[in-house]
Amino acid sequence: MKKSKITKNYASILLVLFVIGLLLTDTLSTAYAAEYQTIADLNGKKIGVQTGCLYETHIADKCPDAEIQYFTMPQDMILALNSQKIDAYLIEEVGYYATAAAHPELAAMKESAGLCEAAVIIGNNEKQEKLLAQVNEFIANHGSNGDGMLDEMYTYWVKNFDAETSKTEQGGFTGENGELTIACEGGYEPFSYVNEDGDSGYDVDFVYRFCREYGYTPNIQRVAFESIAPGAESGKDDIGMNIILSDERDANACLSDVYYSCDIFMVVPGQNDEQAGFFERMKDNFENTFIKESRWKLFASGAGITLLITLSSIILGTIIGFAVFMLCRKGNPILNGATNAMLWLIQGMPTVLLLMILYYIIFGSTRLSGTLVAIVGFTMIFACAMYDMLSVGFGAIGNGQYEAATAMGYSNNQSFFKILLPQAAKHFLPIYKGEVVTLIKETSVAGYIAIQDLTKISDLVRARTYQAFFALIFTAVIYFVISGILTRVVGMVEKKLDPQSRSVEQILEGIKVEE
């Protein structure tokens, strides 16, 4: 009872500290005004840049001593700036104006940091030459020197962008020339994002119009920005959108002509005198995260994908790991050598790297979905863990157990399953529970290979709302719930297999007992 009270007291203290931290962070994020007037003033300061945009090269001469910090998504840079983890961040004009209304506390310097020019990257496959010619023709026909359609799109999506009213026309694809796999970031207004109608934004509108004109059916893949180019280079994707031009990229990749250009802004803290109350903002955060556009359905879908990957990988990994252990337990040197080499290779490789190698290289020339590739990758990881667990469990049992089982008339398989396995389970099942939890957490990186899992959905929603609290906390809670349920199931199995919980009849089942 005393221990329970202490635990509750600690929980209460942590909750109070958490709320105080939120209030302090919220206050700090808007309590100071801009201190910098020119880009050169930021020399030696911390500047945020989205990975893969190369904007830092434009300020290298003015800020040679700046500490560049890289972020996956623009909203992460906003959060970092508001919490004073960075002093400024670089973003193209388009992205800044898309977030300006939601973040009046930010300000853009009048001095331009450079010019952003974006192109389409064409996939390295049999369609490349034809697609490059078609995309360039599309840009030429509808650009400033053509009928001006792209300029009208730019005005609609950038200058007059409104997240509530701006829509992308869906459907109308004839598909007589086949399907195009198109990689977009999926979480970056106004270029590509998800609303109640599906994929939307300037880039999505661009490829949809292109597909209608040239007879293709688009298949949008929402991937991390830094994964767009690798997907095209591997041939997995036919088209990748919004690749920022550089001399090196132009020389090494198949890029189209420029389809839009704009200034690069340096964003710094501004002054916001109109602040809603803390609880009012929490209410607004909740509604934007879950209620608006029925975004709770996105979280439900993401949780389903995470569960599918997790359960499939655990089941298949357990079966494969057990089967490999059964083959290797006799001491075959060839099988053991091959198994040890595979264990060394998989366990020594970061999970993200393994998934990307599988998706972009090993299965790069196939149309295997990201979900199936993730199941393959996590199955390999869990199978290796299962093999190690079985080795530890059976290694803890003395040879006398097998000899005693043989003396009692058990066959080799009967000895293994009826005598040795239940005893070994007592040693490896606690480790098994830990590996299940570890696998659940590792699946959070699956979004790197075009999977809309729970973590990726959280990123996409944060990209729309630019509010992180409920999206991240709810995602963490779902992972806790999934982990709790699965570990409880494993615990029930552990109790069922515990030799000490078996009756005398169960222990002596199959044995002839003389009267």
Coordinates of C-alpha atoms in Angstrom, one line a residue:
M1 CA 0.0 0.0 0.0
K2 CA 2.8 2.4 0.9
K3 CA 4.6 1.7 -2.3
S4 CA 1.4 2.4 -4.3
K5 CA 1.0 5.7 -2.6
I6 CA 4.6 6.7 -3.4
T7 CA 4.0 5.7 -7.0
K8 CA 0.9 7.9 -7.2
N9 CA 2.7 10.8 -5.6
Y10 CA 5.5 10.6 -8.1
A11 CA 3.0 10.4 -10.9
S12 CA 1.2 13.5 -9.6
I13 CA 4.5 15.4 -9.3
L14 CA 5.5 14.4 -12.9
L15 CA 2.1 15.5 -14.2
V16 CA 2.3 18.9 -12.5
L17 CA 5.9 19.4 -13.8
F18 CA 4.7 18.4 -17.3
V19 CA 1.9 21.1 -17.3
I20 CA 4.3 23.7 -15.8
G21 CA 6.8 22.9 -18.6
L22 CA 4.1 23.3 -21.2
L23 CA 3.1 26.7 -19.8
L24 CA 6.8 27.9 -19.6
T25 CA 7.6 26.6 -23.1
D26 CA 4.5 28.3 -24.4
T27 CA 5.5 31.6 -22.7
L28 CA 9.0 31.5 -23.9
S29 CA 8.0 30.8 -27.5
T30 CA 6.3 34.2 -27.9
A31 CA 7.9 36.4 -25.3
Y32 CA 10.8 37.8 -27.3
A33 CA 11.0 40.0 -30.4
A34 CA 13.2 39.7 -33.5
E35 CA 16.9 40.5 -32.8
Y36 CA 18.3 40.2 -36.2
Q37 CA 18.0 42.7 -39.1
T38 CA 20.3 41.2 -41.8
I39 CA 21.4 37.7 -42.7
A40 CA 24.9 38.5 -41.7
D41 CA 23.7 39.2 -38.1
L42 CA 23.1 35.4 -37.8
N43 CA 26.7 34.5 -38.4
G44 CA 27.7 32.1 -35.6
K45 CA 24.0 31.4 -34.7
K46 CA 22.0 28.2 -35.1
I47 CA 20.1 28.1 -38.4
G48 CA 17.6 25.4 -39.4
V49 CA 17.3 23.9 -42.9
Q50 CA 15.1 21.2 -44.3
T51 CA 17.2 18.1 -45.2
G52 CA 17.9 18.0 -49.0
C53 CA 16.9 21.6 -49.8
L54 CA 20.5 22.9 -50.0
Y55 CA 19.4 26.4 -48.9
E56 CA 22.4 26.6 -46.6
T57 CA 24.7 27.0 -49.6
H58 CA 23.1 30.3 -50.4
I59 CA 24.2 31.9 -47.1
A60 CA 27.7 30.3 -46.8
D61 CA 29.4 33.6 -47.6
K62 CA 27.4 35.7 -45.2
C63 CA 27.2 33.2 -42.4
P64 CA 30.4 31.1 -42.6
D65 CA 30.4 30.3 -38.9
A66 CA 26.7 29.5 -38.6
E67 CA 25.7 26.1 -37.1
I68 CA 23.4 24.5 -39.6
Q69 CA 20.8 22.1 -38.1
Y70 CA 18.8 19.8 -40.4
F71 CA 15.1 19.0 -40.0
T72 CA 12.8 16.5 -41.7
M73 CA 9.8 18.8 -42.1
P74 CA 9.1 22.6 -42.0
Q75 CA 6.8 22.4 -39.0
D76 CA 9.7 20.9 -37.0
M77 CA 11.8 24.1 -37.7
I78 CA 8.9 26.3 -36.5
L79 CA 8.7 24.3 -33.2
A80 CA 12.5 24.5 -32.8
L81 CA 12.5 28.3 -33.4
N82 CA 9.6 28.9 -31.1
S83 CA 11.3 26.9 -28.3
Q84 CA 14.6 28.8 -29.0
K85 CA 16.5 25.7 -30.1
I86 CA 17.5 27.5 -33.2
D87 CA 17.8 31.3 -34.0
A88 CA 16.4 31.2 -37.5
Y89 CA 15.5 28.9 -40.4
L90 CA 15.6 29.0 -44.2
I91 CA 12.5 28.3 -46.2
E92 CA 11.2 29.2 -49.7
E93 CA 8.8 32.0 -50.1
V94 CA 6.0 29.6 -50.8
G95 CA 6.3 27.7 -47.6
Y96 CA 6.6 30.8 -45.5
Y97 CA 3.4 32.4 -46.7
A98 CA 1.6 29.0 -46.3
T99 CA 2.3 29.1 -42.6
A100 CA 2.3 32.9 -41.9
A101 CA -1.4 33.0 -41.0
A102 CA -1.1 30.2 -38.4
H103 CA 2.1 31.6 -37.0
P104 CA 2.0 35.4 -36.7
E105 CA 4.8 35.2 -34.1
L106 CA 7.3 34.6 -37.0
A107 CA 8.8 37.2 -39.3
A108 CA 10.7 37.0 -42.6
M109 CA 13.7 39.2 -43.2
K110 CA 13.4 41.7 -46.1
E111 CA 16.8 40.5 -47.4
S112 CA 16.4 37.5 -49.7
A113 CA 18.7 34.6 -48.9
G114 CA 18.7 33.4 -52.5
L115 CA 16.6 31.9 -55.3
C116 CA 14.9 28.6 -55.1
E117 CA 14.4 26.7 -58.4
A118 CA 12.6 23.4 -58.4
A119 CA 12.5 20.6 -61.0
V120 CA 10.9 17.2 -61.4
I121 CA 13.2 14.2 -61.1
I122 CA 12.5 11.4 -63.5
G123 CA 12.8 7.8 -62.4
N124 CA 15.7 5.6 -63.6
N125 CA 13.7 3.0 -65.5
E126 CA 12.4 2.2 -69.0
K127 CA 10.0 5.2 -69.0
Q128 CA 12.7 7.8 -68.3
E129 CA 13.5 9.2 -71.7
K130 CA 9.8 9.4 -72.8
L131 CA 8.7 10.9 -69.5
L132 CA 11.5 13.5 -69.5
A133 CA 10.4 14.7 -72.9
Q134 CA 6.7 14.8 -71.9
V135 CA 7.3 16.7 -68.7
N136 CA 9.5 19.3 -70.4
E137 CA 6.9 19.6 -73.1
F138 CA 4.2 20.1 -70.5
I139 CA 6.3 22.8 -68.7
A140 CA 7.0 24.6 -72.0
N141 CA 3.4 24.5 -73.2
H142 CA 1.9 25.7 -69.9
G143 CA 4.6 28.0 -68.5
S144 CA 5.2 31.7 -68.8
N145 CA 6.1 31.3 -72.5
G146 CA 3.1 29.1 -73.2
D147 CA -0.5 29.5 -72.2
G148 CA 0.4 30.5 -68.6
M149 CA -1.5 27.7 -66.8
L150 CA 1.4 27.1 -64.4
D151 CA 1.5 30.8 -63.5
E152 CA -2.2 30.6 -62.8
M153 CA -1.7 27.5 -60.6
Y154 CA 1.1 29.3 -58.8
T155 CA -1.1 32.2 -58.0
Y156 CA -3.9 29.9 -56.9
W157 CA -1.8 27.7 -54.7
V158 CA 0.8 30.1 -53.4
K159 CA -0.3 33.8 -53.5
N160 CA -3.9 33.0 -52.8
F161 CA -3.5 29.8 -50.8
D162 CA -6.2 29.0 -48.3
A163 CA -6.1 25.6 -46.6
E164 CA -9.9 25.7 -46.2
T165 CA -10.9 26.5 -49.8
S166 CA -8.0 25.5 -52.0
K167 CA -8.8 22.2 -53.7
T168 CA -7.3 19.8 -56.2
E169 CA -9.5 18.3 -58.9
Q170 CA -9.6 14.6 -58.3
G171 CA -10.2 11.9 -61.0
G172 CA -10.6 12.3 -64.7
F173 CA -7.7 10.0 -65.6
T174 CA -8.0 7.8 -68.7
G175 CA -4.9 5.7 -68.0
E176 CA -4.4 4.4 -71.5
N177 CA -0.6 4.8 -71.1
G178 CA -0.4 3.0 -67.8
E179 CA 0.3 4.1 -64.2
L180 CA 2.8 6.5 -62.9
T181 CA 4.2 6.2 -59.4
I182 CA 4.8 9.7 -58.1
A183 CA 6.7 10.6 -55.0
C184 CA 5.6 13.7 -53.0
E185 CA 6.4 14.8 -49.5
G186 CA 2.7 14.7 -48.5
G187 CA 3.1 16.9 -45.5
Y188 CA 4.1 20.3 -46.9
E189 CA 1.5 23.0 -47.6
P190 CA 0.9 24.2 -50.2
F191 CA 2.9 21.8 -52.3
S192 CA 1.5 18.4 -51.3
Y193 CA -0.6 17.6 -48.3
V194 CA -3.6 15.5 -47.4
N195 CA -7.2 16.8 -46.8
E196 CA -10.6 15.2 -46.7
D197 CA -10.6 14.8 -50.5
G198 CA -7.2 13.0 -50.6
D199 CA -3.9 14.3 -51.9
S200 CA -3.8 18.0 -52.7
G201 CA -1.5 20.9 -53.3
Y202 CA 0.5 22.6 -56.1
D203 CA 2.7 19.5 -56.8
V204 CA -0.3 17.2 -56.8
D205 CA -2.3 19.5 -59.1
F206 CA 0.7 19.6 -61.4
V207 CA 1.1 15.9 -61.8
Y208 CA -2.7 15.3 -62.0
R209 CA -3.0 17.8 -64.9
F210 CA 0.1 16.1 -66.5
C211 CA -1.5 12.7 -66.2
R212 CA -4.8 13.8 -67.6
E213 CA -3.1 15.4 -70.6
Y214 CA -0.8 12.4 -71.4
G215 CA -3.1 9.5 -70.5
Y216 CA -1.6 8.2 -67.2
T217 CA -3.1 7.1 -63.9
P218 CA -1.2 8.7 -61.0
N219 CA -0.2 6.7 -57.9
I220 CA 0.8 9.1 -55.3
Q221 CA 3.4 7.9 -52.8
R222 CA 3.9 10.1 -49.7
V223 CA 7.5 9.9 -48.6
A224 CA 10.0 11.9 -46.6
F225 CA 11.5 14.7 -48.7
E226 CA 15.0 13.2 -48.5
S227 CA 13.6 9.9 -49.9
I228 CA 12.2 11.4 -53.1
A229 CA 15.4 11.4 -55.0
P230 CA 16.6 7.9 -53.9
G231 CA 13.2 6.5 -54.9
A232 CA 13.5 8.0 -58.4
E233 CA 17.2 7.0 -58.8
S234 CA 16.4 3.4 -57.9
G235 CA 13.6 3.3 -60.5
K236 CA 11.0 2.6 -57.8
D237 CA 9.2 5.9 -58.5
D238 CA 8.6 7.2 -62.0
I239 CA 8.5 10.9 -61.0
G240 CA 9.7 12.8 -57.9
M241 CA 8.4 16.3 -57.2
N242 CA 10.0 19.5 -55.9
I243 CA 13.7 18.7 -56.3
I244 CA 15.7 21.8 -55.6
L245 CA 18.3 22.4 -58.4
S246 CA 22.0 22.5 -57.9
D247 CA 24.9 21.9 -60.4
E248 CA 25.8 18.6 -58.8
R249 CA 22.2 17.3 -58.9
D250 CA 21.7 18.5 -62.5
A251 CA 24.9 16.5 -63.5
N252 CA 24.0 13.3 -61.6
A253 CA 20.2 13.0 -61.9
C254 CA 17.6 13.1 -64.7
L255 CA 15.9 16.5 -64.0
S256 CA 13.3 18.3 -65.9
D257 CA 13.3 22.0 -66.7
V258 CA 12.4 24.4 -63.8
Y259 CA 8.6 24.4 -63.1
Y260 CA 8.6 27.0 -60.4
S261 CA 11.0 29.5 -58.8
C262 CA 10.8 31.8 -55.8
D263 CA 12.9 33.6 -53.2
I264 CA 14.3 31.9 -50.1
F265 CA 13.4 33.6 -46.9
M266 CA 15.3 33.7 -43.6
V267 CA 12.6 33.4 -40.9
V268 CA 13.3 34.8 -37.4
P269 CA 11.2 35.4 -34.2
G270 CA 8.8 38.3 -34.6
Q271 CA 6.4 39.9 -32.2
N272 CA 2.9 38.7 -31.6
D273 CA 0.9 40.8 -29.3
E274 CA -2.4 38.9 -29.7
Q275 CA -2.1 35.6 -27.8
A276 CA -5.0 33.4 -27.0
G277 CA -5.1 31.7 -23.5
F278 CA -3.4 28.4 -22.9
F279 CA -6.6 26.3 -22.6
E280 CA -8.2 28.0 -25.6
R281 CA -5.1 27.1 -27.6
M282 CA -5.3 23.5 -26.3
K283 CA -8.9 23.3 -27.4
D284 CA -8.0 24.6 -30.8
N285 CA -5.1 22.2 -31.0
F286 CA -7.4 19.2 -30.2
E287 CA -10.0 20.2 -32.8
N288 CA -7.5 20.8 -35.5
T289 CA -5.7 17.5 -34.8
F290 CA -8.7 15.1 -34.5
I291 CA -12.1 16.8 -35.4
K292 CA -11.3 18.9 -38.4
E293 CA -11.6 17.0 -41.7
S294 CA -12.2 13.9 -39.6
R295 CA -8.5 13.5 -39.1
W296 CA -9.0 10.9 -36.4
K297 CA -9.7 8.5 -39.3
L298 CA -6.1 9.1 -40.4
F299 CA -4.8 8.1 -37.0
A300 CA -7.0 5.0 -37.0
S301 CA -5.7 4.1 -40.5
G302 CA -2.1 4.6 -39.4
A303 CA -2.6 2.5 -36.2
G304 CA -4.0 -0.2 -38.4
I305 CA -0.9 -0.2 -40.7
T306 CA 1.4 -0.2 -37.6
L307 CA -0.5 -3.2 -36.1
L308 CA -0.4 -5.1 -39.5
I309 CA 3.4 -4.6 -39.8
T310 CA 4.0 -5.4 -36.1
L311 CA 1.8 -8.5 -35.9
S312 CA 2.9 -9.9 -39.2
S313 CA 6.6 -9.4 -38.4
I314 CA 6.3 -11.0 -34.9
I315 CA 4.4 -14.1 -36.2
L316 CA 6.6 -14.6 -39.3
G317 CA 9.8 -13.7 -37.4
T318 CA 8.9 -16.2 -34.6
I319 CA 8.3 -19.0 -37.1
I320 CA 11.4 -18.3 -39.2
G321 CA 13.6 -17.8 -36.1
F322 CA 12.3 -21.1 -34.6
A323 CA 12.7 -23.0 -37.8
V324 CA 16.3 -21.8 -38.3
F325 CA 17.2 -22.7 -34.7
M326 CA 15.8 -26.2 -35.2
L327 CA 18.0 -26.6 -38.3
C328 CA 21.1 -25.3 -36.5
R329 CA 20.8 -27.0 -33.1
K330 CA 22.4 -30.2 -34.4
G331 CA 25.6 -28.3 -35.0
N332 CA 25.8 -28.3 -38.8
P333 CA 28.8 -26.1 -39.5
I334 CA 27.6 -24.8 -42.9
L335 CA 24.1 -23.8 -41.6
N336 CA 25.6 -22.3 -38.4
G337 CA 28.1 -20.3 -40.4
A338 CA 25.5 -18.9 -42.7
T339 CA 23.2 -18.1 -39.8
N340 CA 25.9 -16.4 -37.8
A341 CA 26.8 -14.3 -40.9
M342 CA 23.2 -13.3 -41.4
L343 CA 22.9 -12.4 -37.7
W344 CA 26.0 -10.2 -37.9
L345 CA 24.8 -8.5 -41.0
I346 CA 21.2 -7.7 -39.9
Q347 CA 21.9 -6.9 -36.2
G348 CA 24.8 -4.7 -37.1
M349 CA 22.7 -2.5 -39.5
P350 CA 20.5 0.4 -38.4
T351 CA 16.8 -0.3 -39.0
V352 CA 16.2 2.7 -41.3
L353 CA 19.2 1.7 -43.4
L354 CA 18.0 -1.9 -43.7
L355 CA 14.5 -0.8 -44.8
M356 CA 15.9 1.6 -47.4
I357 CA 18.3 -1.0 -48.8
L358 CA 15.4 -3.4 -49.1
Y359 CA 13.0 -0.9 -50.6
Y360 CA 15.3 1.1 -53.0
I361 CA 17.9 -1.5 -53.9
I362 CA 16.9 -5.2 -53.4
F363 CA 13.3 -4.6 -54.3
G364 CA 13.9 -1.4 -56.2
S365 CA 13.1 -2.8 -59.6
T366 CA 9.8 -4.4 -58.3
R367 CA 6.4 -2.8 -57.5
L368 CA 6.4 -4.4 -54.1
S369 CA 4.6 -2.0 -51.7
G370 CA 6.3 -0.3 -48.9
T371 CA 4.2 -2.2 -46.4
L372 CA 5.3 -5.6 -47.7
V373 CA 8.9 -4.5 -47.8
A374 CA 8.6 -3.3 -44.2
I375 CA 7.1 -6.7 -43.1
V376 CA 10.1 -8.4 -44.8
G377 CA 12.6 -6.2 -43.1
F378 CA 11.1 -6.4 -39.6
T379 CA 10.5 -10.1 -40.0
M380 CA 14.3 -10.5 -40.6
I381 CA 15.1 -8.4 -37.5
F382 CA 12.7 -10.3 -35.3
A383 CA 13.8 -13.7 -36.7
C384 CA 17.4 -12.9 -35.7
A385 CA 16.2 -11.9 -32.2
M386 CA 14.2 -15.1 -31.9
Y387 CA 17.2 -17.2 -32.8
D388 CA 19.3 -15.5 -30.2
M389 CA 16.6 -15.9 -27.6
L390 CA 16.2 -19.6 -28.2
S391 CA 20.0 -20.0 -28.1
V392 CA 20.0 -18.3 -24.7
G393 CA 17.0 -20.2 -23.4
F394 CA 18.3 -23.7 -24.4
G395 CA 21.8 -22.8 -23.3
A396 CA 20.5 -22.4 -19.8
I397 CA 19.3 -26.0 -19.6
G398 CA 21.8 -28.7 -18.7
N399 CA 22.4 -31.8 -20.9
G400 CA 21.1 -33.9 -18.1
Q401 CA 17.6 -32.9 -18.9
Y402 CA 17.8 -34.3 -22.4
E403 CA 19.5 -37.5 -21.1
A404 CA 16.8 -37.9 -18.5
A405 CA 14.0 -37.5 -21.1
T406 CA 15.7 -40.1 -23.3
A407 CA 15.9 -42.5 -20.4
M408 CA 12.2 -42.1 -19.8
G409 CA 11.5 -43.2 -23.3
Y410 CA 10.9 -39.9 -25.0
S411 CA 12.0 -39.5 -28.7
N412 CA 14.2 -36.7 -29.8
N413 CA 11.3 -34.5 -30.8
Q414 CA 9.2 -35.4 -27.8
S415 CA 12.2 -34.5 -25.5
F416 CA 12.5 -31.2 -27.3
F417 CA 8.9 -30.1 -27.2
K418 CA 7.7 -31.7 -24.0
I419 CA 10.7 -31.4 -21.7
L420 CA 13.3 -28.9 -23.0
L421 CA 11.1 -26.2 -24.7
P422 CA 8.9 -25.5 -21.6
Q423 CA 12.0 -25.1 -19.5
A424 CA 13.8 -22.9 -22.0
A425 CA 10.6 -20.8 -22.4
K426 CA 11.0 -19.7 -18.8
H427 CA 14.3 -18.2 -19.7
F428 CA 13.6 -16.6 -23.1
L429 CA 10.0 -15.4 -22.9
P430 CA 10.8 -12.4 -20.6
I431 CA 13.4 -11.4 -23.3
Y432 CA 10.7 -12.1 -26.0
K433 CA 8.4 -9.6 -24.3
G434 CA 11.1 -7.0 -24.5
E435 CA 11.8 -7.7 -28.1
V436 CA 8.1 -7.3 -29.0
V437 CA 8.1 -3.8 -27.4
T438 CA 11.4 -2.9 -29.2
L439 CA 9.9 -4.0 -32.5
I440 CA 6.8 -1.9 -32.0
K441 CA 8.9 1.1 -31.4
E442 CA 11.2 0.4 -34.4
T443 CA 8.2 0.3 -36.8
S444 CA 8.0 4.1 -36.3
V445 CA 10.7 4.5 -38.9
A446 CA 8.6 2.7 -41.6
G447 CA 7.5 6.1 -43.0
Y448 CA 10.9 6.5 -44.7
I449 CA 9.7 4.0 -47.4
A450 CA 6.3 5.4 -48.3
I451 CA 4.3 3.8 -45.6
Q452 CA 1.4 5.7 -43.9
D453 CA 2.0 4.2 -40.4
L454 CA 1.1 5.9 -37.2
T455 CA 4.2 8.0 -36.9
K456 CA 3.9 9.2 -40.5
I457 CA 0.3 10.1 -40.1
S458 CA 1.3 12.1 -37.0
D459 CA 3.8 14.0 -39.2
L460 CA 1.2 14.6 -41.9
V461 CA -1.3 16.0 -39.5
R462 CA 1.3 18.2 -37.8
A463 CA 2.2 19.4 -41.3
R464 CA -1.4 20.6 -41.7
T465 CA -2.0 22.1 -38.2
Y466 CA 1.6 23.2 -37.3
Q467 CA 0.6 22.1 -33.8
A468 CA 2.5 19.2 -32.2
F469 CA 1.1 18.6 -28.8
F470 CA -1.9 16.3 -29.3
A471 CA -0.6 14.6 -32.5
L472 CA 2.6 13.5 -30.7
I473 CA 1.0 12.7 -27.3
F474 CA -1.8 10.7 -28.9
T475 CA 0.7 8.8 -31.1
A476 CA 2.8 7.9 -28.0
V477 CA -0.4 6.7 -26.1
I478 CA -1.3 4.4 -29.0
Y479 CA 2.2 2.9 -29.0
F480 CA 1.9 2.4 -25.3
V481 CA -1.5 0.7 -25.7
I482 CA -0.3 -1.6 -28.5
S483 CA 2.8 -2.5 -26.5
G484 CA 0.7 -3.2 -23.4
I485 CA -1.7 -5.5 -25.2
L486 CA 1.0 -7.5 -26.9
T487 CA 3.1 -7.9 -23.8
R488 CA 0.0 -9.0 -21.9
V489 CA -0.6 -11.7 -24.5
V490 CA 3.0 -12.9 -24.3
G491 CA 2.7 -12.9 -20.5
M492 CA -0.3 -15.2 -20.7
V493 CA 1.6 -17.6 -23.0
E494 CA 4.6 -17.4 -20.6
K495 CA 2.4 -18.4 -17.7
K496 CA 0.8 -21.2 -19.7
L497 CA 4.2 -22.7 -20.6
D498 CA 5.7 -22.3 -17.1
P499 CA 6.6 -25.9 -16.0
Q500 CA 5.7 -25.0 -12.4
S501 CA 2.1 -24.3 -13.4
R502 CA 1.6 -27.7 -15.0
S503 CA -0.3 -30.5 -13.3
V504 CA 1.1 -34.0 -12.6
E505 CA -1.2 -35.4 -15.3
Q506 CA 0.2 -32.9 -17.9
I507 CA 3.8 -33.7 -17.0
L508 CA 3.3 -37.5 -17.2
E509 CA 1.2 -37.3 -20.4
G510 CA 2.4 -40.0 -22.8
I511 CA 4.4 -41.8 -20.2
K512 CA 3.5 -45.4 -19.2
V513 CA 3.4 -45.5 -15.4
E514 CA 3.6 -49.0 -13.9
E515 CA 1.3 -49.7 -11.0

